[in-house]
Coordinates of C-alpha atoms and ligand atoms in Angstrom, one line a residue:
M26 CA -22.7 44.5 19.4
N27 CA -20.8 41.3 18.5
L28 CA -22.5 38.6 20.6
F29 CA -19.7 36.2 19.8
G30 CA -16.7 38.2 20.9
S31 CA -13.9 39.2 18.6
R32 CA -13.4 35.9 16.9
Q33 CA -14.6 35.6 13.3
R34 CA -17.9 33.7 13.2
G35 CA -20.4 32.7 10.6
P36 CA -20.9 30.2 7.8
Q37 CA -17.5 31.1 6.2
E38 CA -15.5 30.2 9.3
T39 CA -13.2 27.3 8.7
R40 CA -11.2 24.9 11.0
E41 CA -7.5 24.4 11.0
D42 CA -7.9 21.5 8.5
G43 CA -9.9 23.7 6.1
R44 CA -13.3 22.2 6.7
P45 CA -16.1 24.5 7.7
R46 CA -16.4 24.9 11.4
L47 CA -20.1 24.3 11.4
P48 CA -20.9 20.9 9.8
P49 CA -23.6 20.7 7.2
G50 CA -27.2 20.5 8.6
Q51 CA -26.2 21.9 12.0
R52 CA -27.2 25.1 13.8
L53 CA -25.6 26.7 16.8
T54 CA -27.2 26.6 20.2
D55 CA -26.5 28.8 23.2
G56 CA -27.5 26.4 26.0
W57 CA -26.5 22.8 26.5
P58 CA -29.3 20.3 25.8
V59 CA -29.4 17.2 27.9
L60 CA -29.8 14.0 25.9
H61 CA -29.6 10.4 26.9
Y62 CA -31.6 7.2 27.0
G63 CA -33.0 6.1 30.3
G64 CA -32.3 7.5 33.8
I65 CA -29.2 9.2 35.2
P66 CA -27.2 6.5 37.0
E67 CA -25.8 7.3 40.4
V68 CA -22.0 7.4 40.2
D69 CA -20.1 7.9 43.3
T70 CA -16.4 8.8 43.1
A71 CA -15.8 6.8 46.3
T72 CA -16.7 3.6 44.5
Y73 CA -15.9 4.7 41.0
Q74 CA -14.1 2.1 38.7
L75 CA -12.8 2.6 35.2
R76 CA -12.0 -0.8 33.5
I77 CA -9.5 -0.8 30.6
F78 CA -9.8 -4.2 29.0
G79 CA -10.2 -6.4 25.9
L80 CA -7.3 -6.9 23.6
V81 CA -4.7 -5.8 26.1
E82 CA -1.7 -7.6 27.7
E83 CA -3.0 -6.8 31.2
A84 CA -6.4 -5.3 32.0
K85 CA -6.5 -2.5 34.5
T86 CA -9.1 -1.1 36.8
L87 CA -8.6 2.5 37.9
S88 CA -10.2 4.1 41.0
W89 CA -11.1 7.8 41.0
A90 CA -7.9 8.6 42.7
D91 CA -5.9 6.6 40.2
F92 CA -7.6 8.5 37.4
M93 CA -7.0 11.9 38.9
A94 CA -3.3 11.1 39.4
L95 CA -2.8 10.8 35.6
P96 CA -1.8 13.9 33.7
Q97 CA -4.7 16.3 33.6
V98 CA -4.9 18.4 30.4
E99 CA -7.2 21.2 29.2
S100 CA -8.7 21.3 25.7
R101 CA -11.3 23.4 23.8
S102 CA -13.6 21.8 21.3
D103 CA -17.0 22.0 19.6
I104 CA -20.0 19.7 20.2
H105 CA -22.0 18.4 17.2
C106 CA -25.1 16.5 18.1
V107 CA -26.8 14.3 15.4
T108 CA -30.2 16.0 16.4
T109 CA -28.6 19.1 14.6
W110 CA -27.5 21.3 17.5
S111 CA -23.9 22.4 17.8
K112 CA -22.2 24.1 20.7
Y113 CA -18.9 25.9 20.2
D114 CA -15.9 26.5 22.5
N115 CA -16.4 23.9 25.2
D116 CA -13.5 24.0 27.7
W117 CA -12.8 20.6 29.1
V118 CA -10.3 19.1 31.6
G119 CA -9.5 15.5 31.8
V120 CA -7.1 12.7 30.7
R121 CA -6.2 12.0 27.1
F122 CA -7.3 8.7 25.6
V123 CA -3.7 8.0 24.6
D124 CA -2.5 8.3 28.2
L125 CA -5.1 5.8 29.3
Q126 CA -4.2 3.5 26.4
A127 CA -0.5 3.7 27.5
L128 CA -1.4 2.0 30.9
V129 CA -2.2 -1.3 29.2
N130 CA -0.3 -2.9 26.3
V131 CA -2.8 -2.9 23.5
A132 CA -2.5 -6.0 21.2
P133 CA -1.6 -5.2 17.5
E134 CA -4.9 -6.7 16.3
A135 CA -7.0 -4.1 18.2
A136 CA -8.6 -1.8 15.7
H137 CA -11.7 -0.4 17.5
V138 CA -12.8 0.7 20.9
V139 CA -16.1 0.2 22.7
F140 CA -16.8 2.7 25.4
H141 CA -19.0 1.4 28.3
S142 CA -21.0 3.4 30.8
Y143 CA -22.8 2.9 34.1
G144 CA -26.3 2.1 33.0
G145 CA -25.2 -0.1 30.2
Y146 CA -24.7 2.4 27.3
T147 CA -22.0 1.6 24.8
T148 CA -20.6 3.3 21.7
N149 CA -17.9 2.3 19.2
V150 CA -15.0 4.4 17.7
P151 CA -12.0 3.4 15.5
L152 CA -8.9 3.1 17.6
A153 CA -6.7 5.1 15.1
E154 CA -9.0 8.2 15.4
L155 CA -8.6 8.2 19.2
Q156 CA -4.9 8.9 19.0
A157 CA -5.5 12.6 18.4
P158 CA -5.0 14.6 21.6
H159 CA -8.5 16.1 21.8
N160 CA -10.0 12.7 22.5
M161 CA -10.3 12.4 26.3
L162 CA -12.2 11.3 29.3
V163 CA -13.3 14.6 31.0
H164 CA -14.6 15.6 34.4
T165 CA -14.7 19.4 34.1
H166 CA -16.6 21.7 31.7
A167 CA -16.2 25.5 31.7
G168 CA -14.3 25.3 34.9
R169 CA -16.9 23.3 36.8
P170 CA -17.3 19.6 37.6
L171 CA -19.6 18.0 35.1
D172 CA -23.2 17.8 36.2
P173 CA -24.6 14.3 36.5
E174 CA -27.0 15.1 33.7
H175 CA -24.1 15.7 31.4
G176 CA -22.3 12.6 32.4
G177 CA -20.6 13.5 35.6
P178 CA -18.4 12.6 37.3
L179 CA -16.7 11.4 34.0
R180 CA -17.6 11.2 30.4
G181 CA -15.9 10.3 27.1
L182 CA -15.1 13.1 24.6
V183 CA -14.6 12.4 20.9
P184 CA -15.2 15.8 19.5
N185 CA -14.6 15.1 15.8
L186 CA -17.6 12.7 15.8
Y187 CA -21.2 13.2 16.6
F188 CA -21.8 13.6 20.3
W189 CA -23.4 10.2 20.8
K190 CA -19.9 8.9 20.6
S191 CA -19.0 10.8 23.8
A192 CA -20.3 8.3 26.4
K193 CA -21.6 9.8 29.6
W194 CA -20.9 8.1 33.0
I195 CA -18.1 6.2 31.4
N196 CA -16.8 3.2 33.2
G197 CA -15.0 1.1 30.6
I198 CA -12.7 1.2 27.6
E199 CA -12.7 -2.1 25.7
F200 CA -10.2 -2.8 22.8
V201 CA -11.6 -5.0 20.1
A202 CA -10.4 -6.4 16.8
R203 CA -13.6 -6.0 14.8
D204 CA -16.0 -3.1 14.8
R205 CA -19.1 -3.8 17.0
P206 CA -22.1 -1.5 17.1
G207 CA -22.9 0.2 20.4
F208 CA -26.3 1.2 21.8
W209 CA -27.4 3.8 19.2
E210 CA -25.5 2.1 16.4
M211 CA -27.7 -1.0 16.9
Y212 CA -30.8 1.3 16.5
G213 CA -29.5 2.6 13.1
Y214 CA -27.1 5.3 13.9
H215 CA -23.9 5.3 11.8
M216 CA -21.0 3.1 12.8
H217 CA -18.6 6.0 12.4
G218 CA -20.5 9.3 12.8
D219 CA -18.4 12.0 11.1
P220 CA -20.5 15.2 11.2
W221 CA -18.7 16.9 8.3
I222 CA -19.9 14.2 5.9
E223 CA -23.2 13.7 7.7
E224 CA -22.7 10.1 8.8
R225 CA -25.9 10.3 10.8
Y226 CA -27.7 7.0 10.1
G227 CA -26.7 3.6 8.8
Ligands
MTE29 N1 -24.2 6.9 28.9 C1 -24.8 7.5 27.9 N2 -24.0 8.4 27.2 C2 -24.6 9.1 26.2 C3 -25.9 8.9 25.8 C4 -26.7 8.0 26.5 O1 -27.9 7.8 26.3 N3 -26.1 7.3 27.6 N4 -26.4 9.7 24.8 C5 -25.5 10.3 23.8 C6 -26.1 11.3 23.0 S1 -27.2 10.7 21.8 C7 -25.7 12.6 23.1 S2 -26.3 13.7 22.0 C8 -24.9 13.1 24.2 C9 -25.6 14.2 24.9 O2 -24.7 14.7 25.9 P1 -25.3 15.9 26.8 O3 -26.6 15.4 27.5 O4 -24.2 16.2 27.8 O5 -25.6 17.1 25.9 O6 -24.5 12.1 25.1 C10 -24.2 10.8 24.5 N5 -23.7 9.9 25.5
MO30 MO1 -27.5 12.5 20.4

């Protein structure tokens, strides 16, 4: 019996860009571990606000209804956590980062983004890397609304970097000129976090 279906699996499997599908030092998990610092903040869609601010011509604050009125897209991607578990074939629904960026006029000197969350979590990502379509803010996983423990109602999704770059309970997108460490980055995690070259720490 092939537990993984018909698709070719194993250490030889490669991605479209030729890199191995499973990054070095990672192993596949079946479940979905829950990892975060502190408690789960209460986030109500009735009062939800997403701020898009920083180096923009005009900052915007979106309600839940505003967010859901934006183009909703599906995407499938793999999760790679720095604690070495990976989870393949996650089906997400949400809004692409580029479609949110298009709502504000980003200043030319903006080069990095800091994602903010209810509860105070932050994480930094280079702006250029967020232009690829798989970078999103997502509310649905495997056809179901995201559980609060996984960041529901809305989390960031930056699948080409370690999963700590995917902020749960997201409530802010800040455009900045100079790279600025977020929560885990201040505790020694890598400023970039590319799993294929094991940018785990410092
Ligand atoms: N707001 C917030 N987002 C967060 C974190 C956190 O502590 N707070 N932890 C990060 C880390 S280290 C990981 S591995 C993933 C875990 O997401 P999961 O619990 O859905 O697997 O969330 C990331 N996003
Ligand atoms: Mo993590």
